[in-house]
Short mmCIF file of C-alpha atoms and ligand atoms in Angstrom, two decimals:
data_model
loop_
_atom_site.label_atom_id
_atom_site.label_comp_id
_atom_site.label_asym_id
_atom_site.label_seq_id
_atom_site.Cartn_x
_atom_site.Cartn_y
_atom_site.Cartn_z
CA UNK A 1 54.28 43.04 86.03
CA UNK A 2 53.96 46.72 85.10
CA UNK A 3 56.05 49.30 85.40
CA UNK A 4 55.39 50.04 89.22
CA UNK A 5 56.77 47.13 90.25
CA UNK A 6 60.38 47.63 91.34
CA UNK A 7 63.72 45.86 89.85
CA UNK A 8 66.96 45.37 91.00
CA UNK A 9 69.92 44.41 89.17
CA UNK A 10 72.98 42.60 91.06
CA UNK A 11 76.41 43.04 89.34
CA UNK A 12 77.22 46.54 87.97
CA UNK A 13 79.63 45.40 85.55
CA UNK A 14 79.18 45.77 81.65
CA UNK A 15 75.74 43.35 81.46
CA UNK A 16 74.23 44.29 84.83
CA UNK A 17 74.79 48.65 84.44
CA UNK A 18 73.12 47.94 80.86
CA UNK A 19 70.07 46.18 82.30
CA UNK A 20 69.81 48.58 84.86
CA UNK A 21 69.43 51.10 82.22
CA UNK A 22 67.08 49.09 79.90
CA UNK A 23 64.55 48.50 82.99
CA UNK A 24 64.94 52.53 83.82
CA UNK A 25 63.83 53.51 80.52
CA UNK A 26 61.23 50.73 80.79
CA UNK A 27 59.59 53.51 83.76
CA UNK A 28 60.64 50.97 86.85
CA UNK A 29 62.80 51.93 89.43
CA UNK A 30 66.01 50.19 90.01
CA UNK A 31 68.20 49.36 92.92
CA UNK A 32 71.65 48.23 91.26
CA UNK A 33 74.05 46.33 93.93
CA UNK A 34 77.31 45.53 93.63
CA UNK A 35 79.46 44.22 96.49
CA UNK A 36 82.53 46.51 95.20
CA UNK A 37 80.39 49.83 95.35
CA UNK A 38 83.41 52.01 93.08
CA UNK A 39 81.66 49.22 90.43
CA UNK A 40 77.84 50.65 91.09
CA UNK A 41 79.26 54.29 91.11
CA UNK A 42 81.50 53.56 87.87
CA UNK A 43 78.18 52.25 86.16
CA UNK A 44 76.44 55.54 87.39
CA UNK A 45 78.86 57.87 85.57
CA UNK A 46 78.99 55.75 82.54
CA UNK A 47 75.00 56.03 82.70
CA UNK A 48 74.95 59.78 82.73
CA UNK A 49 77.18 60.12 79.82
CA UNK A 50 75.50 57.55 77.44
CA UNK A 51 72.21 59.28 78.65
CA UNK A 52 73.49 62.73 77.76
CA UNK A 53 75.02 61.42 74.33
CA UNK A 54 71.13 60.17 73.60
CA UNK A 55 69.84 63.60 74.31
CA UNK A 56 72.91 65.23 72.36
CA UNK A 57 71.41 63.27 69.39
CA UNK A 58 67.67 63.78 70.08
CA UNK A 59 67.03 60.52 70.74
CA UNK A 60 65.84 61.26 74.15
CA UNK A 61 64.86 64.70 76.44
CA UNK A 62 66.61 66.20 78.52
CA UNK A 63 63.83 65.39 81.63
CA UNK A 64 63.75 61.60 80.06
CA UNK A 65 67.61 61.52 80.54
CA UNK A 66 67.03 62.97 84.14
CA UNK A 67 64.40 60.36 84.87
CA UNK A 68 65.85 57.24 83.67
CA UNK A 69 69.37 58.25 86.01
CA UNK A 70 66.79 58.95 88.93
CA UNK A 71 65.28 55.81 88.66
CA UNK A 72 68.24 54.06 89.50
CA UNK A 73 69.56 54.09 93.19
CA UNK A 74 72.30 51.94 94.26
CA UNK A 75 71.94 50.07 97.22
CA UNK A 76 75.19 49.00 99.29
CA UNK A 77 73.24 46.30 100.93
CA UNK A 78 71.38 43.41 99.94
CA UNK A 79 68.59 43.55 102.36
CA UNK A 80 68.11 47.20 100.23
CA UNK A 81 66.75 45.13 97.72
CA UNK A 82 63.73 43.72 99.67
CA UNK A 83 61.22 45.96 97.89
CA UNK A 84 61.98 44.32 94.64
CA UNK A 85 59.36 42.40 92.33
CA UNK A 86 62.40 40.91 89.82
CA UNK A 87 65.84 40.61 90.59
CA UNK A 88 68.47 40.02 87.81
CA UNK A 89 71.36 38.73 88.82
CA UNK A 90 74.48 39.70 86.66
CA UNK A 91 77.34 38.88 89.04
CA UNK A 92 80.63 36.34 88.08
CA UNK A 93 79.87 33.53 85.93
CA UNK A 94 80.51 31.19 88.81
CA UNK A 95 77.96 28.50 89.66
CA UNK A 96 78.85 28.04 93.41
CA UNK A 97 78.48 32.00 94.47
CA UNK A 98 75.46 32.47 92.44
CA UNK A 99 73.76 29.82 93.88
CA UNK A 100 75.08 31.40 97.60
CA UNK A 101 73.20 34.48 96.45
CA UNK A 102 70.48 33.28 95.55
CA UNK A 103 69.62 31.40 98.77
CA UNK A 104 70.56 34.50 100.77
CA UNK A 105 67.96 36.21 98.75
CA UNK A 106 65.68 34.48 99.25
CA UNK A 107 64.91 35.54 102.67
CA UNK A 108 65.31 38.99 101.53
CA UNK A 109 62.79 39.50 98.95
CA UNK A 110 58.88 38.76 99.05
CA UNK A 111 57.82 34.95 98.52
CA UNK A 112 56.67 36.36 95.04
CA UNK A 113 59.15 37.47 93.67
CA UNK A 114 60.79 36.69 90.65
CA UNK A 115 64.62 35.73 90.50
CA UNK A 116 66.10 36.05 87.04
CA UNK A 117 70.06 35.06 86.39
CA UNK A 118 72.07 36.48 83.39
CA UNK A 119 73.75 33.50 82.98
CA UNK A 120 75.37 33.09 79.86
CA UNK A 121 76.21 29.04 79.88
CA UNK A 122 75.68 27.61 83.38
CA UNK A 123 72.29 25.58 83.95
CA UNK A 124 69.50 27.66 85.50
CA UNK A 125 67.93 24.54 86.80
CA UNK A 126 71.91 24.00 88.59
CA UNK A 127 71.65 27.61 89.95
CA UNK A 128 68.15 27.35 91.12
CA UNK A 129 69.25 24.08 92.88
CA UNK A 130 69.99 24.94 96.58
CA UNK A 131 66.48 27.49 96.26
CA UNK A 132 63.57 26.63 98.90
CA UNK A 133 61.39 27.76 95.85
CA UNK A 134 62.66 27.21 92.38
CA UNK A 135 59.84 27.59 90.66
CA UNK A 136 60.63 31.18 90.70
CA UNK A 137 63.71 31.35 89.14
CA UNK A 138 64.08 31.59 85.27
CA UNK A 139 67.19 32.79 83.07
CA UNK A 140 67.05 36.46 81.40
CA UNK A 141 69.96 35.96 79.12
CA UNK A 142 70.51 39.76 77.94
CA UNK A 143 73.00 40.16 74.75
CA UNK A 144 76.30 42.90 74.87
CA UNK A 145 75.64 45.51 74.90
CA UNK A 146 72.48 44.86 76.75
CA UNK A 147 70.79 48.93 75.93
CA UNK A 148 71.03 47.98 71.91
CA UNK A 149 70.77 44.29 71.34
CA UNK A 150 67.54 43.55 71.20
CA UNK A 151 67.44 39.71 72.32
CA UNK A 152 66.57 37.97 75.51
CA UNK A 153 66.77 34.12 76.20
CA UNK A 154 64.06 33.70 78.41
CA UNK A 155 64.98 30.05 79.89
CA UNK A 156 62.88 28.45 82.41
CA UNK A 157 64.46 26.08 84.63
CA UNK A 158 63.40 22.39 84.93
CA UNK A 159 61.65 23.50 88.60
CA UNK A 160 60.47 26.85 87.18
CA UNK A 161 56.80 27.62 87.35
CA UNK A 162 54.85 26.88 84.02
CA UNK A 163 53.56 30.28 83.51
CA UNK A 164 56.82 32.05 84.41
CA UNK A 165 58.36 32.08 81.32
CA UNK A 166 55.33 33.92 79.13
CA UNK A 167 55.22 36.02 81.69
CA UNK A 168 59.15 37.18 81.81
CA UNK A 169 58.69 37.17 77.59
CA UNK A 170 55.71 39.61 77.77
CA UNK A 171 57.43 42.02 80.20
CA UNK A 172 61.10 41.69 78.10
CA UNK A 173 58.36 42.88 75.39
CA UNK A 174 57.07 45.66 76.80
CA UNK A 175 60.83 46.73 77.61
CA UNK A 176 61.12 47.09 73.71
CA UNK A 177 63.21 43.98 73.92
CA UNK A 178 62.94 40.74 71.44
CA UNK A 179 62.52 37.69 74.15
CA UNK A 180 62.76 34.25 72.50
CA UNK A 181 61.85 31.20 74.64
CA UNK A 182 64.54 28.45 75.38
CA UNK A 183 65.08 25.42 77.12
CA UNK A 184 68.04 25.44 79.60
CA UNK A 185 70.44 23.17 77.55
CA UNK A 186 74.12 24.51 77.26
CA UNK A 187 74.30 27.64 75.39
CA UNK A 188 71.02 28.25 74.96
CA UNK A 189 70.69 28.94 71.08
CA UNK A 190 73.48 31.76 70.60
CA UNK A 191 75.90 30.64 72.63
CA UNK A 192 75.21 27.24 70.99
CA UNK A 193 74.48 28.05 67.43
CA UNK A 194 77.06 30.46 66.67
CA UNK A 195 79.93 27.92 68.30
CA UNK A 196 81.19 27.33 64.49
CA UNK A 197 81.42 30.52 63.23
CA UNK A 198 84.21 30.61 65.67
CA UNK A 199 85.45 27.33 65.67
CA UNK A 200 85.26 26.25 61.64
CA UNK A 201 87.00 29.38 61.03
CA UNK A 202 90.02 28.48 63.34
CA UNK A 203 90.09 24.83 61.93
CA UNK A 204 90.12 26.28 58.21
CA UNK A 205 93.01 28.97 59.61
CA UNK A 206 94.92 25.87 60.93
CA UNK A 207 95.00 23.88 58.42
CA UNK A 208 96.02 26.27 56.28
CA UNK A 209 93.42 26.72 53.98
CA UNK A 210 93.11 30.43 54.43
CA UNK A 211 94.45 33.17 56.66
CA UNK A 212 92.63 34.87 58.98
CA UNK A 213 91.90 38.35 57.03
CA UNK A 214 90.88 36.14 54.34
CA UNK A 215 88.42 34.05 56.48
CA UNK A 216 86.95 37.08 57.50
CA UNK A 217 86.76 39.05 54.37
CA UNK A 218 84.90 36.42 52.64
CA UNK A 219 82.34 35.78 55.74
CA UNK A 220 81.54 39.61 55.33
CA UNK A 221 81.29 38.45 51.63
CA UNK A 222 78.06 36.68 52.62
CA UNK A 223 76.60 38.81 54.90
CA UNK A 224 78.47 39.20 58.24
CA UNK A 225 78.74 42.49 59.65
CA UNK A 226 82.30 41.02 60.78
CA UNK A 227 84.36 38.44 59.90
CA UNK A 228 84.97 35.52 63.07
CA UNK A 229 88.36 36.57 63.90
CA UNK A 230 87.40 40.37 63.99
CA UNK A 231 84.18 39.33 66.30
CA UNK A 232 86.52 37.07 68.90
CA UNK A 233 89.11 40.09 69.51
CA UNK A 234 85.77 42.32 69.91
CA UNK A 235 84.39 39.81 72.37
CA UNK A 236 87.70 38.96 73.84
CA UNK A 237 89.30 36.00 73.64
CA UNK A 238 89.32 34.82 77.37
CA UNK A 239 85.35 34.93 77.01
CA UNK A 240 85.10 33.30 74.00
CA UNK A 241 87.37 30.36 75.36
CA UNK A 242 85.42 30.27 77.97
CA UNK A 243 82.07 30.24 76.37
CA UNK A 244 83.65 27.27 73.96
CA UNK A 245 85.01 24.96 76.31
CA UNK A 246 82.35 25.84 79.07
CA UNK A 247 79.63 24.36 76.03
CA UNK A 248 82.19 21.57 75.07
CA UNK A 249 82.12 19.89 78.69
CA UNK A 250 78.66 20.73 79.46
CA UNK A 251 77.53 18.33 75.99
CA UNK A 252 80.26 15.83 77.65
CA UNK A 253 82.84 16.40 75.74
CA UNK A 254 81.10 16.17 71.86
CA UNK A 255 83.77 16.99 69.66
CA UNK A 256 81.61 19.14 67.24
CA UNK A 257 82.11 21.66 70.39
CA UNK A 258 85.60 20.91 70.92
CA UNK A 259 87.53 23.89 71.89
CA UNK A 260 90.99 25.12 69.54
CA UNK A 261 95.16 25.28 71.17
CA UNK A 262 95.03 28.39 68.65
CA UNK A 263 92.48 30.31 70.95
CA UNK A 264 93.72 28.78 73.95
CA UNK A 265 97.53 30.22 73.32
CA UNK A 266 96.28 33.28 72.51
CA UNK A 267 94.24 33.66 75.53
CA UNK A 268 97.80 32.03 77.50
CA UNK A 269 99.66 35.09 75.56
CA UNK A 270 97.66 37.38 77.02
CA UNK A 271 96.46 38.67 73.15
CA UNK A 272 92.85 39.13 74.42
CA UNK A 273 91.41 40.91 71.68
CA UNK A 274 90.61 44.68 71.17
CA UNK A 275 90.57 44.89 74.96
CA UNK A 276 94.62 44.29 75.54
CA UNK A 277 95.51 45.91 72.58
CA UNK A 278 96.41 43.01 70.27
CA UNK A 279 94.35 39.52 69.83
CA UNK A 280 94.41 37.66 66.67
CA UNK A 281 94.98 41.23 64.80
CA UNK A 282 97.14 43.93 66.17
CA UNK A 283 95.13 47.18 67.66
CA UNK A 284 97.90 49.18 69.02
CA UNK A 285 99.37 50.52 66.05
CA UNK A 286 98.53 52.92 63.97
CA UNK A 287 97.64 51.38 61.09
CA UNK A 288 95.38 49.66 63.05
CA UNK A 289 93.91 46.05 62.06
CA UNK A 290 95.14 44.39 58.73
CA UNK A 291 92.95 44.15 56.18
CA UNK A 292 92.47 41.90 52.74
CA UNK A 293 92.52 44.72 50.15
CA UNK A 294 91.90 42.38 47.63
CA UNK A 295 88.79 40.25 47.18
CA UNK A 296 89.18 37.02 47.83
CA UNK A 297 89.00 34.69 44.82
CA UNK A 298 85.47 32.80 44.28
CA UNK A 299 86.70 29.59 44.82
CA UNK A 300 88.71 29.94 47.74
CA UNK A 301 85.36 32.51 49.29
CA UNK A 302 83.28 29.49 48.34
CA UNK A 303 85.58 26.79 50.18
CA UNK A 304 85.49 28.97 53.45
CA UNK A 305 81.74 30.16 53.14
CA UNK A 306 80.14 26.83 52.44
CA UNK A 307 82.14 24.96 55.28
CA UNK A 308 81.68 27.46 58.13
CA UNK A 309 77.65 27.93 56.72
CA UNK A 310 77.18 24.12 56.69
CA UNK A 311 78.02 24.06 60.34
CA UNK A 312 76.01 26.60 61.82
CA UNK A 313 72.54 25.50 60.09
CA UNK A 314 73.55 22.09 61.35
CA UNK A 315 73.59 23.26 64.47
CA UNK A 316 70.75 25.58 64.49
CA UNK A 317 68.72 22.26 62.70
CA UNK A 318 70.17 20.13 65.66
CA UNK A 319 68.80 23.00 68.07
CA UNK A 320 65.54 22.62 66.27
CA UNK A 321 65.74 18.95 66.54
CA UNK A 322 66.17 18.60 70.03
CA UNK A 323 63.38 21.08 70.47
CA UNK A 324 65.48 23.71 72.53
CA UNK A 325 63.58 26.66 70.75
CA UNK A 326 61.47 26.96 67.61
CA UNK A 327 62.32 27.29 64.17
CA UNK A 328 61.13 30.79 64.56
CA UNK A 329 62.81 31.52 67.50
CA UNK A 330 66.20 30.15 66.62
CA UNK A 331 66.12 32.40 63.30
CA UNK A 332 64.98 35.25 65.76
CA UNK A 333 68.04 34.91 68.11
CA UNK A 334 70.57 34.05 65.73
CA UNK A 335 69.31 37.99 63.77
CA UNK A 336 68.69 40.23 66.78
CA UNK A 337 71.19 38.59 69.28
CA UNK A 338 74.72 38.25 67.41
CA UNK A 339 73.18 40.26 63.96
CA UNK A 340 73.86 37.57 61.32
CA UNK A 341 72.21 38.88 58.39
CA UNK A 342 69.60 36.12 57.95
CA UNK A 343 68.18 33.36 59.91
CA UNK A 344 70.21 29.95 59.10
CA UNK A 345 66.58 27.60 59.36
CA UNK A 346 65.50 30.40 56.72
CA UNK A 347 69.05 30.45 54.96
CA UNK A 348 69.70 26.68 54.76
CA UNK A 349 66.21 26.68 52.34
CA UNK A 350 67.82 28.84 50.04
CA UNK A 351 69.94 25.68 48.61
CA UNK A 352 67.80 23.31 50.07
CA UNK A 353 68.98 21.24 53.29
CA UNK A 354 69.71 18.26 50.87
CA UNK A 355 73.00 20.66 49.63
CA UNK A 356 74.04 21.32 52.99
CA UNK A 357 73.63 17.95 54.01
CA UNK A 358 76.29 17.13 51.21
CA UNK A 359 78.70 19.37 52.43
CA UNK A 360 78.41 17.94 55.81
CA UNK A 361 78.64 14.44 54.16
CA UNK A 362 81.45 15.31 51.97
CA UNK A 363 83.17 17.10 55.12
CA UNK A 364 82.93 13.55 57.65
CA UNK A 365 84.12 11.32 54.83
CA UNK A 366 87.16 13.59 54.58
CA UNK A 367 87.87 14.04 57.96
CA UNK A 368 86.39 10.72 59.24
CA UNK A 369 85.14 13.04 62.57
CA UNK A 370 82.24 12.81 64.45
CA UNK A 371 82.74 16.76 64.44
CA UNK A 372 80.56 16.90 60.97
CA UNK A 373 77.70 14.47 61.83
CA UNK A 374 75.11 16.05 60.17
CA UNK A 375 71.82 16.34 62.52
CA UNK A 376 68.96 13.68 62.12
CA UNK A 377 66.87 16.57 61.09
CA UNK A 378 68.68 17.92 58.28
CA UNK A 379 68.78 14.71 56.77
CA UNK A 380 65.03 14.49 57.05
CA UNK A 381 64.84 18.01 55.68
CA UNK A 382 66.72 16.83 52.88
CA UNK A 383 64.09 14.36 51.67
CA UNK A 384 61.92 17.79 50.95
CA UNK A 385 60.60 18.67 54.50
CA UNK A 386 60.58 22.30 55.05
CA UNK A 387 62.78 23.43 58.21
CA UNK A 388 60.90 26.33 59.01
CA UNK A 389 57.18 25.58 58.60
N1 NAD B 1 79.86 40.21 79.03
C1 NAD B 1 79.02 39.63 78.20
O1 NAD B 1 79.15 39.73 76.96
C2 NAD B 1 77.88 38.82 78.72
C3 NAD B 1 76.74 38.63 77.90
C4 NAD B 1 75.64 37.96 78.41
C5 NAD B 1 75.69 37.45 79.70
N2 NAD B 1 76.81 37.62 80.47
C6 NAD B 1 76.77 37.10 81.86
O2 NAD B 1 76.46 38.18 82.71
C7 NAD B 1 77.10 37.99 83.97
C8 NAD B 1 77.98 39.19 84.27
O3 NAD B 1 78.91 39.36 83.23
P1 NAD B 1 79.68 40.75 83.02
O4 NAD B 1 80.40 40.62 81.73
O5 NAD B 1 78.74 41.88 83.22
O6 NAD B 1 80.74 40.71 84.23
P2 NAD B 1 81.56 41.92 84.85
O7 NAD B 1 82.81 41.32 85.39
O8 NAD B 1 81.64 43.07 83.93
O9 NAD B 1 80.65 42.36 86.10
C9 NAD B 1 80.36 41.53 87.19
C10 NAD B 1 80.11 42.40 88.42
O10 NAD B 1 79.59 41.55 89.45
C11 NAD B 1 80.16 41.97 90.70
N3 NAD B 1 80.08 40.85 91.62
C12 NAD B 1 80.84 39.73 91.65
N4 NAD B 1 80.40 38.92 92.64
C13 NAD B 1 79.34 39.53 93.22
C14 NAD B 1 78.45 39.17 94.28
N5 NAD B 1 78.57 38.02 94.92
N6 NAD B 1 77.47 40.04 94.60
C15 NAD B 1 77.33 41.21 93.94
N7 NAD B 1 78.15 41.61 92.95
C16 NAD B 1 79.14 40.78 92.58
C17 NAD B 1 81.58 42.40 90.34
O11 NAD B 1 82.10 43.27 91.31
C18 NAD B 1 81.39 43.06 88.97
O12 NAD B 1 81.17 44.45 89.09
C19 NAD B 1 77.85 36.66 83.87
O13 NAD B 1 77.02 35.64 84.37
C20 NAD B 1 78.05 36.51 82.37
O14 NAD B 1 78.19 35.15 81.99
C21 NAD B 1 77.89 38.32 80.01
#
């Protein structure tokens, strides 16, 4: 799979126009379809102008700008993607029409070629279910924005072929890309690991621990290039929702996933985030988004920090325990996929997994939930068993 061998990327929305322009600069050319073509011509123009903003700041050439736009055709047919050796598919997060477009692709492109979905939380196996050949299909799960985030899920499906996966990590490789190898379980790691840094801060906020510029000043106290309410009105709160309760039904209901009725009324109020102009902080004023001038006092920081920390390197040592990546990998994905400023396997070590453990302990006896089970491996961890060797 060098860089002669042709790509095309389905779904010219904001993942699909990005991987269309990490594959370009990888040398291959790209067909990009879209079945609303103003969508393939939109991603075009946007192209062109982050292209001419790289050679603005040196970062590329003028004739490398020029090549990496005229590697990229759009096609306003399907069939015009018959010449293509991988096709990532970056349509609607909707398992019924990807699987429709899958199947008709498959008597489009040659028998060996590879069929990669963007997915971001349904199955790969489920979308590779109606193929006559599934062992070609694997999940290329690119992060937003998909040109500077360097991580890829590369997520075989139970049907895939056994090689396919090394094969789609090498070439996400030699795209200058980070892949990390999954196993198709809901959320992959991200999508699964980060579900607290969401959700713990929106329990502490509604129980009235903290507010929410307080919650996120002292997560950016620890590390966190932003705070969790800051990072859902980036992402938007519709997605985010989405992502939760999508990953809350797909582990049959577990109520350490269990969604929040304070994101779901703000997605009901239409306060989406940066995107609509107001989400859980206001963007269409001047003053823009409140912040906590003053730092928040130690104990309080502590209180938020240890509770939201103890749940994500639960989860990433759950991750780890049901083997869905590595160690290695899950520290990988949780740095160069979402940027938190360590890995939590590597993190947790710091204080040992014995104090986070007691957190988590000290958490369920409070609460008497199921939500704070600590995982069978961090309680092994805590008898002095490394979680990262
Ligand atoms: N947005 C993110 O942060 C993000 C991150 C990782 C993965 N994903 C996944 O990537 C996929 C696309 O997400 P997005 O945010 O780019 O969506 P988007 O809405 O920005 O773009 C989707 C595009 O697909 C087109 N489309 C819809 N049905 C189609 C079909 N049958 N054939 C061809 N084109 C079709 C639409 O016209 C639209 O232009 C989803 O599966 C999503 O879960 C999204």
């Amino acid at each position: 799979m060098d860089s002669s061998m042709n790509v095309a990327v389905i779904g010219a929305g904001t993942m699909g126009s990005g991987i269309a322009q990490v594959a370009a600069q990888a040398g291959h050319k790209v067909v990009l379809f879209d079945t609303r073509r103003e969508a393939v011509d939109k991603a075009l123009v946007g192209l062109r102008k982050t292209l001419d903003k790289l050679v603005e700041k040196s970062k590329l050439t003028a004739e490398q700008a020029d090549g990496i736009h005229g590697r990229i055709t759009p096609a306003s047919d399907l069939k015009d993607l018959a010449g293509s050796g991988l096709v990532i598919e970056a349509i609607i997060e909707d398992l019924g029409i990807k699987q429709k477009l899958f199947a008709e692709l498959e008597g489009i492109v040659a028998g060996d070629a590879i069929l990669a979905t963007n997915t971001s939380s349904l199955s790969v196996t489920a979308i590779a279910g109606r193929l006559k050949h599934p062992e070609r299909m694997v999940g290329l799960h690119f992060f937003n924005p998909a040109p500077l985030l360097p991580l890829v899920e590369v997520v075989p499906g139970l049907a895939s072929d056994e090689a396919l996966a090394s094969r789609c990590a090498t070439l996400m490789t030699a795209w200058g890309k980070v892949p990390v190898v999954c196993k198709d379980t809901p959320g992959f790691i991200v999508n699964r690991v980060a579900r607290p840094f969401y959700g713990e801060a929106i329990r502490i906020y509604e129980e009235g621990i903290a507010d929410m510029p307080t919650i996120d000043a002292a997560m950016k106290s620890v590390g966190f290039k932003m705070g969790p309410f800051e990072l859902m009105d980036l992402i938007g709160n519709d997605i985010n929702f989405t992502v939760t309760k999508t990953v809350w039904e797909a582990f049959f209901y577990d109520p350490r996933y269990k969604p929040s009725f304070t994101q779901q009324r703000q997605v009901e109020s239409g306060r989406l985030g940066r995107k609509s102009g107001r989400g859980y902080y206001r963007y269409d004023q001047k003053q823009g988004q409140e912040q906590v001038q003053e730092p928040v006092p130690t104990a309080l920081s502590a209180i938020i920090t240890e509770r939201i920390l103890a749940m994500l390197i639960n989860e990433a040592a759950d991750a780890l325990f049901w083997r869905v990546a590595s160690a290695q990998d899950i520290d990988l994905a949780m740095t160069k996929g979402v940027n938190y400023p360590k890995g939590l396997l590597a993190w947790a070590e710091e204080k040992g997994a014995a104090h986070w453990l007691g957190v988590l302990e000290r958490l369920q006896a409070q609460y008497g939930e199921d939500r704070y089970r600590p995982s069978t491996l961090l309680r092994t961890a805590s008898q002095g068993v490394s979680l990262i060797r």
